[in-house]
Amino acid sequence: GDVAELALADLAEATMEGAEGEVAEKISFVRRYRMKNGKVYTNPVRAERQMVGFAEPFDDTMRVVRIFREDAKEIVLINCQAHPGNGGSLSYTASYPGLLCTNMERIDDNIECMYFNGAEGDMVTWGSDPIPADHNPTKYDIEYSKRLAKIAESIRQKAVSTGCKGFS
């Protein structure tokens, strides 16, 4: 109930802009592989020679929505498909989404950011070192979130009006 009351109390005229772009550098991949025998396996670590490719295509598009309200910070919504997972270690962390928003808010202190992972399915993050040497997923997530923020900011700057006005 409190969330709905807060949202209703904050209604204001707003306009939206949106943009999307292909992520030029690989930030994630499908961890399901088609094998020479036609079967599909998830993370077939010991069967590398039997892999013929990814089992299905993946969406490497990042989408950014900008919401503008009078006398309020810009709201930035980001969506791309990547596993909010473990940075390649045996630990589990969901910290890169929060770090991504923090990095976006550092780029422009007049925004509030929210990241939507969407239906990532069998997507997993792809980094320069998918398994950190020190097995510290937070270190990996910091690097990954900075890369995502740079991409998101580039797309944010290209946003155009959606023609949507309202919310009041």
Short mmCIF file of C-alpha atoms in Angstrom, two decimals:
data_model
loop_
_atom_site.label_atom_id
_atom_site.label_comp_id
_atom_site.label_asym_id
_atom_site.label_seq_id
_atom_site.Cartn_x
_atom_site.Cartn_y
_atom_site.Cartn_z
CA GLY A 1 0.00 0.00 0.00
CA ASP A 2 2.75 2.52 0.84
CA VAL A 3 4.35 2.21 -2.59
CA ALA A 4 1.05 2.92 -4.36
CA GLU A 5 0.38 5.91 -2.11
CA LEU A 6 3.88 7.30 -2.76
CA ALA A 7 3.45 6.84 -6.51
CA LEU A 8 0.06 8.55 -6.53
CA ALA A 9 1.42 11.43 -4.45
CA ASP A 10 4.24 11.91 -6.99
CA LEU A 11 2.13 12.06 -10.15
CA ALA A 12 3.19 14.87 -12.43
CA GLU A 13 3.14 15.76 -16.10
CA ALA A 14 5.93 13.89 -17.82
CA THR A 15 7.44 13.34 -21.22
CA MET A 16 9.43 10.35 -22.38
CA GLU A 17 12.28 9.71 -24.75
CA GLY A 18 13.65 6.38 -25.79
CA ALA A 19 16.49 4.81 -27.71
CA GLU A 20 18.04 1.45 -28.25
CA GLY A 21 21.31 0.27 -29.61
CA GLU A 22 23.21 -2.88 -30.24
CA VAL A 23 25.91 -3.48 -27.69
CA ALA A 24 29.04 -3.48 -29.84
CA GLU A 25 31.17 -5.31 -27.33
CA LYS A 26 29.92 -8.67 -26.16
CA ILE A 27 28.47 -8.26 -22.68
CA SER A 28 26.65 -11.57 -22.47
CA PHE A 29 26.12 -14.83 -24.27
CA VAL A 30 23.78 -17.80 -24.29
CA ARG A 31 25.23 -20.54 -22.13
CA ARG A 32 23.32 -23.26 -23.97
CA TYR A 33 25.37 -24.89 -26.72
CA ARG A 34 24.45 -27.12 -29.64
CA MET A 35 26.69 -30.15 -29.80
CA LYS A 36 27.90 -32.14 -32.83
CA ASN A 37 25.39 -34.87 -31.96
CA GLY A 38 22.52 -32.33 -32.18
CA LYS A 39 21.83 -32.22 -28.45
CA VAL A 40 21.84 -28.99 -26.46
CA TYR A 41 23.73 -28.67 -23.19
CA THR A 42 24.06 -25.86 -20.67
CA ASN A 43 27.65 -25.02 -19.73
CA PRO A 44 29.27 -28.15 -21.23
CA VAL A 45 32.66 -27.35 -19.74
CA ARG A 46 34.34 -30.65 -20.48
CA ALA A 47 32.89 -31.05 -23.99
CA GLU A 48 34.40 -28.02 -25.74
CA ARG A 49 35.49 -30.02 -28.79
CA GLN A 50 31.93 -31.24 -29.29
CA MET A 51 30.39 -27.74 -29.39
CA VAL A 52 29.28 -26.37 -32.75
CA GLY A 53 27.81 -23.09 -31.53
CA PHE A 54 25.20 -21.39 -29.42
CA ALA A 55 21.85 -23.14 -29.20
CA GLU A 56 19.88 -20.00 -30.00
CA PRO A 57 20.47 -16.37 -30.90
CA PHE A 58 20.57 -13.79 -28.13
CA ASP A 59 19.40 -10.23 -27.88
CA ASP A 60 22.37 -7.90 -27.50
CA THR A 61 20.20 -4.79 -27.63
CA MET A 62 20.23 -2.24 -24.82
CA ARG A 63 17.15 -0.07 -24.40
CA VAL A 64 17.07 3.23 -22.52
CA VAL A 65 13.98 5.26 -21.59
CA ARG A 66 14.24 8.80 -20.24
CA ILE A 67 11.35 10.28 -18.26
CA PHE A 68 11.29 14.03 -17.65
CA ARG A 69 9.12 15.71 -15.01
CA GLU A 70 9.04 19.36 -14.03
CA ASP A 71 11.12 20.16 -10.92
CA ALA A 72 12.27 16.55 -10.56
CA LYS A 73 15.26 14.44 -11.48
CA GLU A 74 15.22 12.67 -14.82
CA ILE A 75 14.32 9.00 -14.49
CA VAL A 76 16.44 6.66 -16.61
CA LEU A 77 15.27 3.09 -17.25
CA ILE A 78 17.78 0.64 -18.73
CA ASN A 79 17.14 -2.83 -20.14
CA CYS A 80 19.56 -5.35 -21.56
CA GLN A 81 19.84 -9.08 -21.29
CA ALA A 82 22.53 -10.32 -18.96
CA HIS A 83 22.56 -12.69 -16.03
CA PRO A 84 22.70 -10.77 -12.72
CA GLY A 85 24.69 -13.62 -11.39
CA ASN A 86 27.88 -14.66 -9.88
CA GLY A 87 30.68 -13.08 -11.89
CA GLY A 88 31.93 -16.54 -12.71
CA SER A 89 32.62 -17.56 -9.13
CA LEU A 90 30.81 -19.98 -6.88
CA SER A 91 29.41 -17.07 -4.87
CA TYR A 92 26.18 -15.36 -5.86
CA THR A 93 25.75 -11.64 -6.16
CA ALA A 94 23.28 -9.37 -7.88
CA SER A 95 25.39 -6.31 -7.32
CA TYR A 96 26.12 -5.21 -10.90
CA PRO A 97 22.55 -3.91 -11.48
CA GLY A 98 22.87 -1.64 -8.44
CA LEU A 99 26.39 -0.62 -9.45
CA LEU A 100 25.18 0.15 -12.98
CA CYS A 101 22.58 2.56 -11.57
CA THR A 102 25.15 4.13 -9.25
CA ASN A 103 27.55 4.65 -12.18
CA MET A 104 24.78 6.22 -14.29
CA GLU A 105 23.87 8.57 -11.44
CA ARG A 106 27.55 9.56 -11.16
CA ILE A 107 27.62 10.47 -14.86
CA ASP A 108 24.77 12.92 -14.29
CA ASP A 109 23.72 13.71 -10.72
CA ASN A 110 20.37 14.95 -12.01
CA ILE A 111 19.12 11.44 -12.81
CA GLU A 112 17.69 8.49 -10.95
CA CYS A 113 18.31 5.18 -12.63
CA MET A 114 16.59 1.80 -12.64
CA TYR A 115 17.83 -1.32 -14.42
CA PHE A 116 15.46 -3.98 -15.76
CA ASN A 117 17.05 -7.28 -16.58
CA GLY A 118 14.01 -8.68 -18.34
CA ALA A 119 13.77 -12.34 -19.24
CA GLU A 120 17.43 -13.21 -19.53
CA GLY A 121 16.88 -16.95 -19.59
CA ASP A 122 20.18 -18.67 -20.21
CA MET A 123 22.15 -15.48 -20.78
CA VAL A 124 25.33 -15.06 -18.79
CA THR A 125 27.75 -12.16 -18.51
CA TRP A 126 30.82 -12.11 -20.70
CA GLY A 127 33.90 -10.33 -19.44
CA SER A 128 37.57 -10.05 -20.14
CA ASP A 129 38.07 -12.54 -17.32
CA PRO A 130 34.82 -14.46 -16.80
CA ILE A 131 36.25 -16.22 -13.75
CA PRO A 132 38.04 -13.66 -11.58
CA ALA A 133 41.40 -14.92 -10.37
CA ASP A 134 40.51 -14.01 -6.80
CA HIS A 135 36.93 -15.31 -7.16
CA ASN A 136 35.72 -11.90 -6.06
CA PRO A 137 32.42 -11.30 -7.90
CA THR A 138 32.19 -7.77 -6.59
CA LYS A 139 35.43 -6.84 -8.39
CA TYR A 140 34.03 -8.33 -11.61
CA ASP A 141 30.67 -6.58 -11.15
CA ILE A 142 32.38 -3.20 -10.70
CA GLU A 143 34.18 -3.58 -14.04
CA TYR A 144 31.07 -4.95 -15.76
CA SER A 145 28.78 -2.21 -14.43
CA LYS A 146 31.17 0.51 -15.63
CA ARG A 147 31.15 -0.99 -19.13
CA LEU A 148 27.35 -1.15 -19.12
CA ALA A 149 27.03 2.45 -17.84
CA LYS A 150 29.26 3.74 -20.64
CA ILE A 151 27.11 1.95 -23.23
CA ALA A 152 23.87 3.11 -21.58
CA GLU A 153 25.01 6.74 -21.47
CA SER A 154 25.87 6.64 -25.17
CA ILE A 155 22.39 5.32 -25.97
CA ARG A 156 20.76 7.77 -23.52
CA GLN A 157 22.27 10.69 -25.41
CA LYS A 158 20.59 9.47 -28.63
CA ALA A 159 17.09 9.20 -27.12
CA VAL A 160 14.23 10.82 -29.02
CA SER A 161 10.70 11.68 -27.99
CA THR A 162 8.24 8.81 -27.80
CA GLY A 163 5.35 11.23 -28.18
CA CYS A 164 4.03 10.02 -24.84
CA LYS A 165 2.89 12.68 -22.41
CA GLY A 166 0.97 12.26 -19.23
CA PHE A 167 1.05 10.34 -16.01
CA SER A 168 -1.09 12.91 -14.20
#
